Short mmCIF file of C-alpha atoms and ligand atoms in Angstrom, two decimals:
data_model
loop_
_atom_site.label_atom_id
_atom_site.label_comp_id
_atom_site.label_asym_id
_atom_site.label_seq_id
_atom_site.Cartn_x
_atom_site.Cartn_y
_atom_site.Cartn_z
CA MET A 22 78.88 126.56 116.52
CA ALA A 23 81.98 128.24 115.40
CA GLU A 24 84.10 125.99 113.00
CA PRO A 25 86.83 124.07 115.17
CA LEU A 26 90.25 125.41 114.77
CA PHE A 27 91.73 122.10 114.31
CA THR A 28 90.85 119.19 112.14
CA GLN A 29 90.85 116.80 115.13
CA PRO A 30 88.51 117.95 117.87
CA HIS A 31 90.51 118.72 120.93
CA PRO A 32 88.98 118.73 124.46
CA ALA A 33 90.69 121.93 125.25
CA ASP A 34 89.23 123.51 122.14
CA LYS A 35 86.45 125.29 124.10
CA TYR A 36 88.83 127.20 126.27
CA ARG A 37 90.89 128.65 123.63
CA ASP A 38 90.66 131.07 120.80
CA GLN A 39 93.10 132.50 118.02
CA ARG A 40 95.04 134.65 120.49
CA ASP A 41 96.09 131.73 122.55
CA PRO A 42 99.50 130.44 121.95
CA ILE A 43 99.98 126.69 120.58
CA LEU A 44 103.64 127.10 121.45
CA SER A 45 105.39 129.32 123.80
CA LEU A 46 109.09 129.24 124.33
CA GLU A 47 110.60 131.01 127.18
CA LYS A 48 114.29 132.17 127.52
CA ILE A 49 115.78 129.00 125.50
CA ASN A 50 119.43 128.38 125.63
CA VAL A 51 121.39 126.07 123.49
CA SER A 52 125.10 125.76 123.28
CA PHE A 53 127.15 123.41 121.48
CA ASP A 54 130.63 122.92 123.08
CA GLY A 55 130.49 126.53 124.52
CA PHE A 56 129.07 127.99 121.27
CA ARG A 57 125.52 129.72 121.85
CA ALA A 58 123.38 128.69 119.20
CA LEU A 59 120.22 130.05 120.87
CA THR A 60 120.37 132.70 123.65
CA ASP A 61 117.42 133.48 125.82
CA LEU A 62 115.13 132.88 123.02
CA SER A 63 111.52 133.71 123.55
CA LEU A 64 108.82 133.36 120.89
CA GLN A 65 105.05 132.51 120.83
CA ILE A 66 102.89 131.04 117.96
CA GLY A 67 99.29 131.58 118.26
CA VAL A 68 96.71 128.93 117.49
CA GLY A 69 95.84 128.73 113.89
CA GLU A 70 98.69 131.32 112.86
CA LEU A 71 100.96 130.95 109.91
CA ARG A 72 104.34 132.27 111.02
CA CYS A 73 107.45 132.74 108.91
CA ILE A 74 110.93 132.48 110.42
CA ILE A 75 113.65 134.24 108.55
CA GLY A 76 117.20 134.98 109.17
CA PRO A 77 120.79 134.73 107.87
CA ASN A 78 122.77 131.43 107.83
CA GLY A 79 123.56 130.14 111.11
CA ALA A 80 120.93 132.34 113.01
CA GLY A 81 119.54 129.20 114.91
CA LYS A 82 116.37 128.38 112.79
CA THR A 83 117.07 124.68 112.61
CA THR A 84 118.17 124.53 116.02
CA LEU A 85 114.73 126.17 117.12
CA MET A 86 113.01 123.51 115.16
CA ASP A 87 115.30 120.80 116.73
CA VAL A 88 114.30 122.23 120.17
CA ILE A 89 110.55 122.15 119.59
CA THR A 90 110.73 118.58 118.21
CA GLY A 91 112.83 117.11 121.07
CA LYS A 92 116.04 116.30 118.80
CA THR A 93 118.03 118.88 120.80
CA ARG A 94 117.46 119.61 124.51
CA PRO A 95 117.99 123.10 125.68
CA GLN A 96 120.37 123.67 128.63
CA SER A 97 117.68 125.98 130.18
CA GLY A 98 114.13 127.44 129.16
CA SER A 99 110.74 125.89 128.67
CA VAL A 100 108.59 124.96 125.55
CA THR A 101 105.07 124.87 126.43
CA TYR A 102 102.81 123.29 123.81
CA ASP A 103 99.03 123.87 123.93
CA GLN A 104 99.49 125.88 127.24
CA ARG A 105 100.04 122.56 129.23
CA THR A 106 102.85 120.38 128.23
CA ASP A 107 106.43 121.00 128.66
CA LEU A 108 108.06 119.72 125.42
CA THR A 109 111.47 119.65 126.76
CA ARG A 110 110.55 116.68 129.18
CA LEU A 111 109.07 114.56 126.11
CA GLU A 112 110.85 112.27 123.91
CA PRO A 113 110.52 113.23 120.00
CA MET A 114 108.05 110.30 119.39
CA ALA A 115 105.94 111.60 122.05
CA ILE A 116 106.05 115.22 120.67
CA ALA A 117 105.10 113.91 117.36
CA GLN A 118 102.13 112.04 118.84
CA ALA A 119 101.01 114.97 120.71
CA GLY A 120 100.28 116.81 117.44
CA ILE A 121 103.59 118.29 116.03
CA GLY A 122 104.78 117.42 112.66
CA ARG A 123 107.84 118.37 110.90
CA LYS A 124 109.01 118.45 107.37
CA PHE A 125 112.63 118.59 106.51
CA GLN A 126 114.07 120.44 103.61
CA LYS A 127 114.87 117.42 101.54
CA PRO A 128 111.77 115.19 101.02
CA THR A 129 111.88 111.67 102.55
CA VAL A 130 109.19 109.59 100.86
CA PHE A 131 109.37 105.78 100.34
CA GLU A 132 110.45 105.84 96.69
CA ALA A 133 109.70 102.25 96.03
CA LEU A 134 106.13 102.58 97.21
CA THR A 135 103.29 104.19 95.33
CA VAL A 136 101.90 107.61 96.16
CA PHE A 137 98.72 106.19 97.66
CA GLU A 138 100.87 103.72 99.90
CA ASN A 139 103.11 106.54 101.15
CA LEU A 140 99.90 108.08 102.41
CA GLU A 141 98.54 104.93 103.75
CA ILE A 142 101.68 104.56 105.83
CA ALA A 143 101.77 107.91 107.12
CA GLN A 144 98.29 107.68 108.38
CA LYS A 145 98.95 104.53 110.24
CA ALA A 146 102.42 106.01 111.57
CA ASP A 147 101.94 103.90 114.60
CA LYS A 148 102.46 100.85 112.80
CA SER A 149 105.33 99.41 110.88
CA VAL A 150 105.64 99.73 107.23
CA TRP A 151 104.52 96.21 106.23
CA THR A 152 101.97 95.87 109.23
CA SER A 153 100.41 99.12 107.93
CA LEU A 154 100.22 97.85 104.29
CA ARG A 155 98.57 94.58 105.32
CA ALA A 156 96.08 96.29 107.68
CA ARG A 157 92.98 97.17 105.66
CA LEU A 158 91.85 100.90 105.65
CA SER A 159 88.64 101.90 106.88
CA GLY A 160 86.27 103.68 104.25
CA GLU A 161 86.98 107.03 106.32
CA GLN A 162 90.56 106.52 105.95
CA HIS A 163 90.37 105.80 102.28
CA ASP A 164 88.40 108.87 101.78
CA ARG A 165 90.74 110.99 103.61
CA ILE A 166 93.55 109.84 101.29
CA ASP A 167 91.61 110.38 98.36
CA GLU A 168 90.94 114.01 99.43
CA MET A 169 94.39 114.45 100.29
CA LEU A 170 95.51 113.39 96.60
CA THR A 171 93.09 115.79 95.29
CA LEU A 172 94.25 118.81 97.62
CA LEU A 173 97.95 117.92 96.65
CA ARG A 174 97.06 117.76 92.91
CA LEU A 175 98.54 114.16 93.11
CA ALA A 176 95.37 112.13 92.07
CA ALA A 177 96.70 111.12 88.58
CA GLU A 178 99.83 110.00 90.24
CA ARG A 179 98.22 107.60 92.94
CA HIS A 180 99.72 104.37 91.51
CA ARG A 181 103.11 105.74 90.64
CA PRO A 182 106.10 104.87 92.80
CA ALA A 183 107.01 107.76 94.62
CA GLY A 184 110.59 107.58 93.36
CA LEU A 185 109.31 108.73 89.86
CA LEU A 186 107.74 111.83 90.91
CA SER A 187 109.26 115.18 90.24
CA HIS A 188 110.94 117.07 93.12
CA GLY A 189 108.04 119.43 93.69
CA GLN A 190 105.47 116.33 93.80
CA LYS A 191 107.79 114.54 96.26
CA GLN A 192 107.51 117.81 98.47
CA PHE A 193 103.76 117.95 98.02
CA LEU A 194 103.58 113.96 98.92
CA GLU A 195 105.55 114.76 102.14
CA ILE A 196 103.24 117.54 103.15
CA GLY A 197 100.32 115.26 102.49
CA MET A 198 102.13 112.62 104.60
CA LEU A 199 102.15 114.88 107.66
CA LEU A 200 98.63 116.18 106.99
CA VAL A 201 97.00 112.69 107.12
CA GLN A 202 98.22 112.26 110.61
CA GLU A 203 96.05 115.77 111.59
CA PRO A 204 98.85 117.50 113.35
CA HIS A 205 97.79 120.58 115.20
CA LEU A 206 101.24 122.40 114.63
CA LEU A 207 103.32 121.98 111.49
CA LEU A 208 107.13 122.94 111.30
CA LEU A 209 108.19 123.37 107.47
CA ASP A 210 111.93 123.98 106.59
CA GLU A 211 112.10 125.74 103.26
CA PRO A 212 109.11 124.01 101.83
CA ALA A 213 109.37 125.74 98.51
CA ALA A 214 113.04 124.95 97.86
CA GLY A 215 113.72 123.30 94.37
CA MET A 216 109.95 123.92 93.41
CA THR A 217 108.98 125.41 90.21
CA ASP A 218 107.11 128.85 90.11
CA ALA A 219 103.70 127.28 89.66
CA GLU A 220 104.38 124.75 92.48
CA THR A 221 105.65 127.41 94.74
CA GLU A 222 102.51 129.54 94.10
CA TYR A 223 100.21 126.54 94.86
CA THR A 224 102.22 125.73 98.05
CA ALA A 225 101.38 129.31 99.22
CA GLU A 226 97.87 128.76 98.55
CA LEU A 227 97.78 125.64 100.21
CA PHE A 228 99.47 126.90 103.22
CA ARG A 229 96.97 129.89 103.48
CA SER A 230 94.10 127.25 103.52
CA LEU A 231 95.76 125.18 106.12
CA ALA A 232 96.17 128.15 108.64
CA GLY A 233 93.28 128.51 110.98
CA LYS A 234 92.78 124.61 110.78
CA HIS A 235 96.44 124.08 111.71
CA SER A 236 98.98 126.29 113.05
CA LEU A 237 102.24 126.61 110.66
CA MET A 238 105.83 127.69 111.29
CA VAL A 239 107.54 127.92 107.99
CA VAL A 240 111.35 128.55 107.95
CA GLU A 241 112.18 130.31 104.56
CA HIS A 242 114.76 132.20 102.58
CA ASP A 243 112.68 133.02 99.55
CA MET A 244 111.23 136.46 100.38
CA GLY A 245 108.73 136.31 97.70
CA PHE A 246 107.27 133.42 99.14
CA VAL A 247 107.43 134.82 102.53
CA GLU A 248 105.47 137.87 100.99
CA THR A 249 102.78 135.73 99.63
CA ILE A 250 101.92 133.59 103.01
CA ALA A 251 102.82 135.38 106.05
CA ASP A 252 101.09 137.99 107.95
CA HIS A 253 103.57 137.69 110.72
CA VAL A 254 107.35 137.09 110.60
CA THR A 255 110.20 136.62 113.04
CA VAL A 256 113.73 137.45 112.33
CA LEU A 257 116.43 135.33 113.99
CA HIS A 258 119.95 136.48 114.23
CA GLN A 259 122.72 135.07 116.33
CA GLY A 260 120.31 132.81 118.18
CA GLN A 261 118.09 135.55 119.33
CA VAL A 262 114.81 137.28 118.07
CA LEU A 263 115.94 140.45 116.24
CA ALA A 264 112.65 141.72 115.04
CA GLU A 265 109.14 140.50 115.01
CA GLY A 266 106.01 141.98 113.07
CA SER A 267 104.40 142.13 109.64
CA LEU A 268 106.86 141.57 106.67
CA GLN A 269 106.72 145.28 106.06
CA GLN A 270 107.67 146.15 109.45
CA VAL A 271 110.71 143.77 109.55
CA GLN A 272 111.67 144.91 106.12
CA ALA A 273 111.88 148.52 107.28
CA ASN A 274 113.77 147.70 110.45
CA GLU A 275 117.34 149.11 110.17
CA GLN A 276 118.87 146.24 112.06
CA VAL A 277 117.17 143.59 109.81
CA ILE A 278 118.37 145.57 106.72
CA GLU A 279 121.96 145.50 108.14
CA VAL A 280 122.28 141.85 109.15
CA TYR A 281 119.96 140.01 106.80
CA LEU A 282 118.41 141.80 103.90
CA GLY A 283 121.48 143.87 102.81
CA ARG A 284 121.56 147.66 101.74
N1 ATP B 923 125.31 119.90 116.63
C1 ATP B 923 125.94 121.24 116.47
N2 ATP B 923 127.36 121.18 117.00
C2 ATP B 923 127.96 122.45 117.02
N3 ATP B 923 127.40 123.64 116.43
C3 ATP B 923 126.12 123.49 115.87
C4 ATP B 923 125.44 122.17 115.87
N4 ATP B 923 124.08 122.53 115.26
C5 ATP B 923 124.18 123.84 114.95
N5 ATP B 923 125.27 124.42 115.36
C6 ATP B 923 125.77 125.89 115.03
O1 ATP B 923 124.70 126.81 115.59
C7 ATP B 923 124.51 127.73 114.71
C8 ATP B 923 123.06 127.80 114.44
O2 ATP B 923 122.77 126.73 113.54
P1 ATP B 923 121.30 126.46 112.87
O3 ATP B 923 121.52 125.32 111.85
O4 ATP B 923 120.34 126.31 113.69
O5 ATP B 923 121.16 127.72 111.75
P2 ATP B 923 120.22 128.12 110.81
O6 ATP B 923 119.54 129.41 111.03
O7 ATP B 923 119.07 126.80 110.49
O8 ATP B 923 121.19 128.12 109.50
P3 ATP B 923 120.77 127.92 107.84
O9 ATP B 923 120.05 128.98 107.38
O10 ATP B 923 122.16 127.85 107.42
O11 ATP B 923 120.25 126.49 107.79
C9 ATP B 923 125.39 127.64 113.74
O12 ATP B 923 126.57 128.53 113.91
C10 ATP B 923 125.81 126.23 113.69
O13 ATP B 923 127.19 125.91 113.03
#
């Protein structure tokens, strides 16, 4: 049997392959007091794909993530997840439970708790902090956290309060807090911001290894990082898709050079 595309087996797995969209946005419009942040935006992300979204400040990248996660409701358009669910009808909590995880640019970990406890709480995301710390972990859950600590190169830090980690380590911990929830689609906002060169390099390696098992949408300004991870790039400009294709293709696009890359 082919290796499943997702870490968590899904009833629909047998009907889909890598060409199918995990996410399909159709003609999304978002206005803030008359200002058009997204205009007729259509975009598809394939199952298991690693997509980078780039674009100048104010292009609509954050608004796009807000629409997918239910933080912002579009005035019109649809967001279809896994070919069945219209996310514009769901609350943010239901969207997260459906398998969409988001990481914001600034790490938000529980600083007073240990690295291990942070992962433990994330794994039992349906419970309150204290209920989840009191509930015993199953052997399988414990093993999953151990695996995650190794994957994130945080095994030696497991008993340290998260507040004492470096900025890059906090970023890794937060990525781990998403991964223990086994998301299908991960939305990551400038994940390499503030990381050292070695950490950035490892983040790229990590993301490449996650693609296929998860679908990833990464908003990034660092073109060097984009070059190392993405085979497919979407350029946003003034709330619309300006160009899409390989990094080489979009870098050669005259309009992209004009508005984003500079001459
Ligand atoms: N809540 C809001 N109210 C009014 N205008 C908003 C709101 N949120 C975003 N905007 C505007 O919508 C446009 C798109 O913003 P958005 O944050 O999505 O861009 P971005 O591509 O993420 O930019 P950056 O790279 O600077 O983070 C901007 O002009 C912004 O000022």
